[in-house]
XYZ file of C-alpha atoms in Angstrom:
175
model
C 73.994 76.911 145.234
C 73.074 80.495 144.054
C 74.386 81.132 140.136
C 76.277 84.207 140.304
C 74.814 87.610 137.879
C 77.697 86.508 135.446
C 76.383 83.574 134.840
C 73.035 84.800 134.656
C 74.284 87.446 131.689
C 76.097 85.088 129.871
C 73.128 82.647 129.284
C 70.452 85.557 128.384
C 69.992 87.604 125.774
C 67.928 90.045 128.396
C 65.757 90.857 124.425
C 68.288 93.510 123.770
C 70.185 91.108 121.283
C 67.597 88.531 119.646
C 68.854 85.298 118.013
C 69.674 85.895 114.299
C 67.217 84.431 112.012
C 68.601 81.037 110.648
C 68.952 82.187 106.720
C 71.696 84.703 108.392
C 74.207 81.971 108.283
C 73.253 80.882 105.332
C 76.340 80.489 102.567
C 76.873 83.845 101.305
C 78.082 84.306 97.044
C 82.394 84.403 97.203
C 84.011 87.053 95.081
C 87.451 86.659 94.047
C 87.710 90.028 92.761
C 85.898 91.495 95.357
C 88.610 89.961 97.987
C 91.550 90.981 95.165
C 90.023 94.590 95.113
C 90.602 94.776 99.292
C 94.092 93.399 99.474
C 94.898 96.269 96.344
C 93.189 98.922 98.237
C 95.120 97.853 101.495
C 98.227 97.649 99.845
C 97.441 100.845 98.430
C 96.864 102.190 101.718
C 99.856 101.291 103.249
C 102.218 102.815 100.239
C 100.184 105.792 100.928
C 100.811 106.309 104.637
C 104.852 105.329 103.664
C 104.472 107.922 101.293
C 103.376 110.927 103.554
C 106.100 109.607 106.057
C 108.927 109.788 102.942
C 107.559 113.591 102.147
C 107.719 114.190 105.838
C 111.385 113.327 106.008
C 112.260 115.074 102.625
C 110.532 118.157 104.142
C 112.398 117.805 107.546
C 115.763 117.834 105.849
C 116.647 114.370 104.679
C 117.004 115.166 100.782
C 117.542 111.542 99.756
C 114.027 110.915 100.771
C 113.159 112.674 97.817
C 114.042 109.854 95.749
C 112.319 106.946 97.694
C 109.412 109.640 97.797
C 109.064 109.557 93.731
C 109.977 105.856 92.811
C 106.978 105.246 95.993
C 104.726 107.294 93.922
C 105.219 105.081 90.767
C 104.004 102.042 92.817
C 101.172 103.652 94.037
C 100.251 104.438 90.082
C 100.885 101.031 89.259
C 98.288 99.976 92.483
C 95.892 102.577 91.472
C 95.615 101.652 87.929
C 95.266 97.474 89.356
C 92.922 99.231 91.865
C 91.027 100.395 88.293
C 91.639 97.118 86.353
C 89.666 94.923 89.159
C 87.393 97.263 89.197
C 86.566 96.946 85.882
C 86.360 93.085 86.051
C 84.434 93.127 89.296
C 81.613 95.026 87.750
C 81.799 92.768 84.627
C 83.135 89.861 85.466
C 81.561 89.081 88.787
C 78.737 90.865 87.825
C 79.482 93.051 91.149
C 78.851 97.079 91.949
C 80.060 98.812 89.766
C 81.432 102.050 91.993
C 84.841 100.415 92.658
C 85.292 101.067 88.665
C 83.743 104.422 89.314
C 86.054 105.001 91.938
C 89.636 103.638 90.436
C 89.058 106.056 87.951
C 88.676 109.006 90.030
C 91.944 107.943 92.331
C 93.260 107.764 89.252
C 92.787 110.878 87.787
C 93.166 112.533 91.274
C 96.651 110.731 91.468
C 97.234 112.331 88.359
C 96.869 115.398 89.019
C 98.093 115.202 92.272
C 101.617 114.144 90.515
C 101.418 117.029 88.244
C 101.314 119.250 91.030
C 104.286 117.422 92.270
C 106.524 117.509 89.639
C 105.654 121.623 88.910
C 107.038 121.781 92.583
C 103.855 123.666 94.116
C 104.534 121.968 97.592
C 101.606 123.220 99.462
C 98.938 122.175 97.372
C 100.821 119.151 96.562
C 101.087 118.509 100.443
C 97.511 119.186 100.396
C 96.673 117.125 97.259
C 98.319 114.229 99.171
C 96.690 114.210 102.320
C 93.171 114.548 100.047
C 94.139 111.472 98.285
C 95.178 109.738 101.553
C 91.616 110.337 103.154
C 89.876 109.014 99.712
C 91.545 106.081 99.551
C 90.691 105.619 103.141
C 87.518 106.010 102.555
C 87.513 103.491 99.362
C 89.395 100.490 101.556
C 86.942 101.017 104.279
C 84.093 100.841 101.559
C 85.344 97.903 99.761
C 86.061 95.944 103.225
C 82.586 96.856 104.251
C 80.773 95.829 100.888
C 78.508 92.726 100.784
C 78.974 90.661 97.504
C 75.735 90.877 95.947
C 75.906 89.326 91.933
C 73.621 91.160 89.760
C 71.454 88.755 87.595
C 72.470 88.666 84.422
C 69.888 90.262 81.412
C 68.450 86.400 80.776
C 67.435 85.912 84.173
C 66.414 89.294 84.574
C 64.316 89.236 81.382
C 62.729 85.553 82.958
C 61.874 87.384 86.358
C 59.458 89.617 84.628
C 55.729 88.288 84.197
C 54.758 87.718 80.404
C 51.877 89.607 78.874
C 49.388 87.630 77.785
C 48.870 87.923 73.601
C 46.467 90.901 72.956
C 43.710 89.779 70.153
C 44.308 91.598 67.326
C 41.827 92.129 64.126
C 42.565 90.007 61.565
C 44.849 87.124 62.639
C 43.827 83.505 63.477
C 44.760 82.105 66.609
């Protein structure tokens, strides 16, 4: 009986996807505060995207919105600033990149300002500050999700990994 061309494309690669090598599946280094660092950021993503929905209703008329809208923005702080704080102890800690650290303190700051701006009741460019925050922290859970745990060695086994000089004769001294 003739196999049909499904059949035929199911068990054949055709060489457009080759079989990965076998070290591909091999066990890859676990990161605790890598995976704490992604559950932050998507928390942090999702009190964002509530937030712009609160200042959408406060701007559309419903003034008790404006309320939820500020007591929201003290939980995003408090998720920034964790966002910071694992940050910090990935790079250290787990011995991990170091640009989440890098970057909690820039969301920071920009959240910081981005209050300010707030509170002085500029609404445009607070409007504007908050959808420019919104995309960065998009940007920052999409990098975290898509990092690969790599440890850096630490400064013994780096200082191991480099070849040793062999003693230069000096004039003078006994070997």
């Amino acid at each position: 009986m003739p196999t049909s061309g499904a059949d035929h494309l199911a068990d054949d690669h055709h060489g457009q996807y080759p079989e990965p090598p076998p070290e591909a599946f091999a066990e890859r280094p676990f990161s605790v505060m890598l995976w704490a660092l992604r559950v932050v950021s998507s928390i942090l993503m999702l009190l964002l995207v509530a937030q712009a929905l609160l200042a959408a209703l406060f701007v559309e008329g419903n003034v008790s919105m404006l309320t939820m809208h500020g007591i929201n923005a003290f939980f995003i702080t408090v998720v920034i600033f964790a966002c910071f704080v694992l940050g910090i102890f990935f790079a250290t800690v787990s011995r991990g990149a170091w640009w989440p650290m890098v970057a909690g303190v820039l969301l920071w700051l920009g959240l910081f300002v981005q209050e300010i701006i707030g509170y002085t009741r500029v609404v445009g460019l607070h409007i504007f500050a908050g959808v420019l925050l919104i995309s960065v922290c998009s940007i920052y859970c999409y990098a975290l999700w898509r990092h690969v745990y790599r440890p850096r060695p630490r400064r013994r086994e780096r200082f191991r990994e480099q070849p040793v000089r062999p003693a230069v004769d000096q004039p003078g001294r006994q070997p």
